């Protein structure tokens, strides 16, 4: 039971993180800004 809860919580947090990153990338005004933001996210991983 605990393992199922842990996996469900992990999936929920992964989904929230992906949504946050998608929103951040969507705010870029041009391709240069988008690429800069993508590099920044990659560097933080």
JSON list of C-alpha atoms in Angstrom, two decimals:
[
{"chain": "A", "resi": 1, "resn": "UNK", "atom": "CA", "xyz": [0.00, 0.00, 0.00]},
{"chain": "A", "resi": 2, "resn": "UNK", "atom": "CA", "xyz": [2.77, 2.42, 0.92]},
{"chain": "A", "resi": 3, "resn": "UNK", "atom": "CA", "xyz": [4.65, 1.62, -2.30]},
{"chain": "A", "resi": 4, "resn": "UNK", "atom": "CA", "xyz": [1.56, 2.43, -4.39]},
{"chain": "A", "resi": 5, "resn": "UNK", "atom": "CA", "xyz": [1.11, 5.75, -2.57]},
{"chain": "A", "resi": 6, "resn": "UNK", "atom": "CA", "xyz": [4.77, 6.61, -3.09]},
{"chain": "A", "resi": 7, "resn": "UNK", "atom": "CA", "xyz": [4.61, 5.84, -6.82]},
{"chain": "A", "resi": 8, "resn": "UNK", "atom": "CA", "xyz": [1.40, 7.85, -7.24]},
{"chain": "A", "resi": 9, "resn": "UNK", "atom": "CA", "xyz": [2.93, 10.81, -5.41]},
{"chain": "A", "resi": 10, "resn": "UNK", "atom": "CA", "xyz": [6.09, 10.63, -7.51]},
{"chain": "A", "resi": 11, "resn": "UNK", "atom": "CA", "xyz": [4.04, 10.61, -10.73]},
{"chain": "A", "resi": 12, "resn": "UNK", "atom": "CA", "xyz": [2.02, 13.59, -9.54]},
{"chain": "A", "resi": 13, "resn": "UNK", "atom": "CA", "xyz": [5.16, 15.58, -8.73]},
{"chain": "A", "resi": 14, "resn": "UNK", "atom": "CA", "xyz": [6.73, 14.67, -12.09]},
{"chain": "A", "resi": 15, "resn": "UNK", "atom": "CA", "xyz": [3.61, 15.89, -13.86]},
{"chain": "A", "resi": 16, "resn": "UNK", "atom": "CA", "xyz": [3.67, 19.17, -11.93]},
{"chain": "A", "resi": 17, "resn": "UNK", "atom": "CA", "xyz": [7.36, 19.69, -12.73]},
{"chain": "A", "resi": 18, "resn": "UNK", "atom": "CA", "xyz": [6.78, 19.09, -16.44]},
{"chain": "A", "resi": 19, "resn": "UNK", "atom": "CA", "xyz": [3.88, 21.55, -16.42]},
{"chain": "A", "resi": 20, "resn": "UNK", "atom": "CA", "xyz": [6.02, 24.16, -14.70]},
{"chain": "A", "resi": 21, "resn": "UNK", "atom": "CA", "xyz": [8.83, 23.72, -17.23]},
{"chain": "A", "resi": 22, "resn": "UNK", "atom": "CA", "xyz": [6.42, 23.83, -20.18]},
{"chain": "A", "resi": 23, "resn": "UNK", "atom": "CA", "xyz": [4.92, 27.08, -18.92]},
{"chain": "A", "resi": 24, "resn": "UNK", "atom": "CA", "xyz": [8.39, 28.60, -18.43]},
{"chain": "A", "resi": 25, "resn": "UNK", "atom": "CA", "xyz": [9.45, 27.63, -21.96]},
{"chain": "A", "resi": 26, "resn": "UNK", "atom": "CA", "xyz": [6.17, 28.87, -23.46]},
{"chain": "A", "resi": 27, "resn": "UNK", "atom": "CA", "xyz": [6.91, 32.37, -22.14]},
{"chain": "A", "resi": 28, "resn": "UNK", "atom": "CA", "xyz": [9.91, 32.72, -24.49]},
{"chain": "A", "resi": 29, "resn": "UNK", "atom": "CA", "xyz": [9.37, 35.45, -27.05]},
{"chain": "A", "resi": 30, "resn": "UNK", "atom": "CA", "xyz": [11.64, 34.06, -29.78]},
{"chain": "A", "resi": 31, "resn": "UNK", "atom": "CA", "xyz": [13.80, 31.06, -30.66]},
{"chain": "A", "resi": 32, "resn": "UNK", "atom": "CA", "xyz": [16.94, 32.56, -29.13]},
{"chain": "A", "resi": 33, "resn": "UNK", "atom": "CA", "xyz": [15.18, 33.04, -25.79]},
{"chain": "A", "resi": 34, "resn": "UNK", "atom": "CA", "xyz": [13.67, 29.56, -26.01]},
{"chain": "A", "resi": 35, "resn": "UNK", "atom": "CA", "xyz": [17.08, 27.97, -26.60]},
{"chain": "A", "resi": 36, "resn": "UNK", "atom": "CA", "xyz": [18.58, 29.96, -23.73]},
{"chain": "A", "resi": 37, "resn": "UNK", "atom": "CA", "xyz": [15.83, 28.80, -21.40]},
{"chain": "A", "resi": 38, "resn": "UNK", "atom": "CA", "xyz": [16.25, 25.20, -22.55]},
{"chain": "A", "resi": 39, "resn": "UNK", "atom": "CA", "xyz": [20.00, 25.34, -21.87]},
{"chain": "A", "resi": 40, "resn": "UNK", "atom": "CA", "xyz": [19.34, 26.85, -18.45]},
{"chain": "A", "resi": 41, "resn": "UNK", "atom": "CA", "xyz": [16.92, 24.06, -17.54]},
{"chain": "A", "resi": 42, "resn": "UNK", "atom": "CA", "xyz": [19.35, 21.41, -18.79]},
{"chain": "A", "resi": 43, "resn": "UNK", "atom": "CA", "xyz": [22.17, 22.91, -16.75]},
{"chain": "A", "resi": 44, "resn": "UNK", "atom": "CA", "xyz": [20.07, 22.80, -13.59]},
{"chain": "A", "resi": 45, "resn": "UNK", "atom": "CA", "xyz": [19.36, 19.08, -13.90]}
]
